PDB file of C-alpha atoms in Angstrom:
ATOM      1  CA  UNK O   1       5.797   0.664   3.875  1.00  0.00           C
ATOM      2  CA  UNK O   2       6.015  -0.484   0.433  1.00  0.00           C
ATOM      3  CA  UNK O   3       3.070  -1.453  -0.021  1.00  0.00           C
ATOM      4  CA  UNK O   4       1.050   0.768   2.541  1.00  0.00           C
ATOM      5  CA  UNK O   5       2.620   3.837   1.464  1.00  0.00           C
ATOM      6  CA  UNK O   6       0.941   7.159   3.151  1.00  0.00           C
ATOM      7  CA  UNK O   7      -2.018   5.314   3.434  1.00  0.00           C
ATOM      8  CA  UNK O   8      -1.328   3.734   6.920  1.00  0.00           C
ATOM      9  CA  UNK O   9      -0.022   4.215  10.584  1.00  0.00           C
ATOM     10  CA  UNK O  10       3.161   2.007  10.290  1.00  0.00           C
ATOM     11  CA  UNK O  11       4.437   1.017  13.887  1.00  0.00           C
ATOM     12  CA  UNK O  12       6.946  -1.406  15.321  1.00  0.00           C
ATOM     13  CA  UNK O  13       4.892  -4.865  14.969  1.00  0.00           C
ATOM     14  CA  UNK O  14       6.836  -5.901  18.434  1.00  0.00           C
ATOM     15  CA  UNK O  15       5.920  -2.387  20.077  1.00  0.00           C
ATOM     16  CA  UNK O  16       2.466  -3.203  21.624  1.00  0.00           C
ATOM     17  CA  UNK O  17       1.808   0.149  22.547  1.00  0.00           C
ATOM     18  CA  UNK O  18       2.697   1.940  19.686  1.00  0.00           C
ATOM     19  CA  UNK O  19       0.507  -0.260  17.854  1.00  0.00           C
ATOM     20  CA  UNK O  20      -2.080   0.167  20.455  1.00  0.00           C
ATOM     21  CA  UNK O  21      -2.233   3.849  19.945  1.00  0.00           C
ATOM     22  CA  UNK O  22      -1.959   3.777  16.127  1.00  0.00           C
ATOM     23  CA  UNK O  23      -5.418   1.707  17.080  1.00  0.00           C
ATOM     24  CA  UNK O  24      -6.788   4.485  19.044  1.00  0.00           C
ATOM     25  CA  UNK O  25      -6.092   7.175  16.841  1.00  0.00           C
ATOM     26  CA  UNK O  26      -7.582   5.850  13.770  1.00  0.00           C
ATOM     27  CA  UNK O  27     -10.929   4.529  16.280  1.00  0.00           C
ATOM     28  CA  UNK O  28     -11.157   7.901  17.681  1.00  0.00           C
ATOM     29  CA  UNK O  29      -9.773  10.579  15.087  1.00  0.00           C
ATOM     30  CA  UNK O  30     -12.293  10.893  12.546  1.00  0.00           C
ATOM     31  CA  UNK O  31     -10.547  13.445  10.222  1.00  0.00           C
ATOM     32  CA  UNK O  32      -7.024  10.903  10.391  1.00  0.00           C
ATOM     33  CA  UNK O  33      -9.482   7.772   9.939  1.00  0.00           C
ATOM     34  CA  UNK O  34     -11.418   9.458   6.708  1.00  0.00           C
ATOM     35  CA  UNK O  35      -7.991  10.596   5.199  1.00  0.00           C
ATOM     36  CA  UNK O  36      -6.749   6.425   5.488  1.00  0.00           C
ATOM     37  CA  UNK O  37      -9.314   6.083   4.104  1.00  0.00           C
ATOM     38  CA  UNK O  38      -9.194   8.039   1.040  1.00  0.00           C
ATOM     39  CA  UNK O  39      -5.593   7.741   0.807  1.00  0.00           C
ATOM     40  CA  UNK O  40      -5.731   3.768   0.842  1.00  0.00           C
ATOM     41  CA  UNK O  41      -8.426   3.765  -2.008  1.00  0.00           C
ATOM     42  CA  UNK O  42      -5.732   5.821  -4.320  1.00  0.00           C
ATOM     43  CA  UNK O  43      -3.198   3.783  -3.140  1.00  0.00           C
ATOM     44  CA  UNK O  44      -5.365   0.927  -3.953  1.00  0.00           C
ATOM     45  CA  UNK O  45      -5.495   1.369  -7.214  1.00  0.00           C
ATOM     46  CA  UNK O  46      -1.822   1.527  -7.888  1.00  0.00           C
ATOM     47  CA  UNK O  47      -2.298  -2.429  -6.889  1.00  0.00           C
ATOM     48  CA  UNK O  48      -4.247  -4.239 -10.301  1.00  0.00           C
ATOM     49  CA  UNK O  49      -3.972  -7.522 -12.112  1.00  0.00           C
ATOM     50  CA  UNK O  50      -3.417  -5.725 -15.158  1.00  0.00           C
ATOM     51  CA  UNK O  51      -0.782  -3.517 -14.330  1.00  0.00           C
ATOM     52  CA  UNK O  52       1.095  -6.357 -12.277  1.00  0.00           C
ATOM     53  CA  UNK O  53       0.526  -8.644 -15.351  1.00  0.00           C
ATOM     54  CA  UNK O  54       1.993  -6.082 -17.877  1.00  0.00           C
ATOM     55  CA  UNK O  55       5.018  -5.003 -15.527  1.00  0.00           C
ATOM     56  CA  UNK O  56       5.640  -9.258 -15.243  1.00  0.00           C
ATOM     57  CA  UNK O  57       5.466  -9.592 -18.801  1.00  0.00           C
ATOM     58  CA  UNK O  58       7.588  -6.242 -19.680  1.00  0.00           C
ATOM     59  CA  UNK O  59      10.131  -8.154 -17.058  1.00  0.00           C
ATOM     60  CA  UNK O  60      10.616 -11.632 -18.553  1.00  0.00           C
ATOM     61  CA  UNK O  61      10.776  -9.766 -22.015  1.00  0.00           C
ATOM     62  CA  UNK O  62      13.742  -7.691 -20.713  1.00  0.00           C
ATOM     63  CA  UNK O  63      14.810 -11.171 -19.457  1.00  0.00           C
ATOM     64  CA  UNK O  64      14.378 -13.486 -22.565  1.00  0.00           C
ATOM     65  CA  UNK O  65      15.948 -10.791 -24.907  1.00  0.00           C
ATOM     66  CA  UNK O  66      18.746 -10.931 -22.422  1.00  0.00           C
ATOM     67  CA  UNK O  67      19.103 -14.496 -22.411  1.00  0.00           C
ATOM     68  CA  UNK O  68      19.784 -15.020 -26.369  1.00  0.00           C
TER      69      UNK O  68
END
């Protein structure tokens, strides 16, 4: 979910048939398949090397100046 956000069906990984029809509604529901779809490119783009890189080094900063 953390990751995924709103841009996924999230189901019980041990539940095969939930996950079987989280399978059949994205193969057979266009409008729900096209809004995943959208939703995962803006979600997407939450997820860059620069962003992750800055928030890592705005981390060990907060560390270091901690640490002295």
């Amino acid at each position: 979910p953390e990751v995924a956000g709103d841009a996924a069906l999230l189901v019980d990984p041990n539940d095969a048939v939930a996950l079987a029809d989280a399978m059949h509604r994205v193969l057979t529901d266009r409008g729900l398949r096209e809004d995943l779809q959208r939703r995962g490119f803006q979600r997407a783009a939450l997820f860059s090397w620069r962003r992750n890189a800055e928030q890592m080094s705005r981390l060990l900063d907060e560390v270091l100046d901690g640490a002295f």
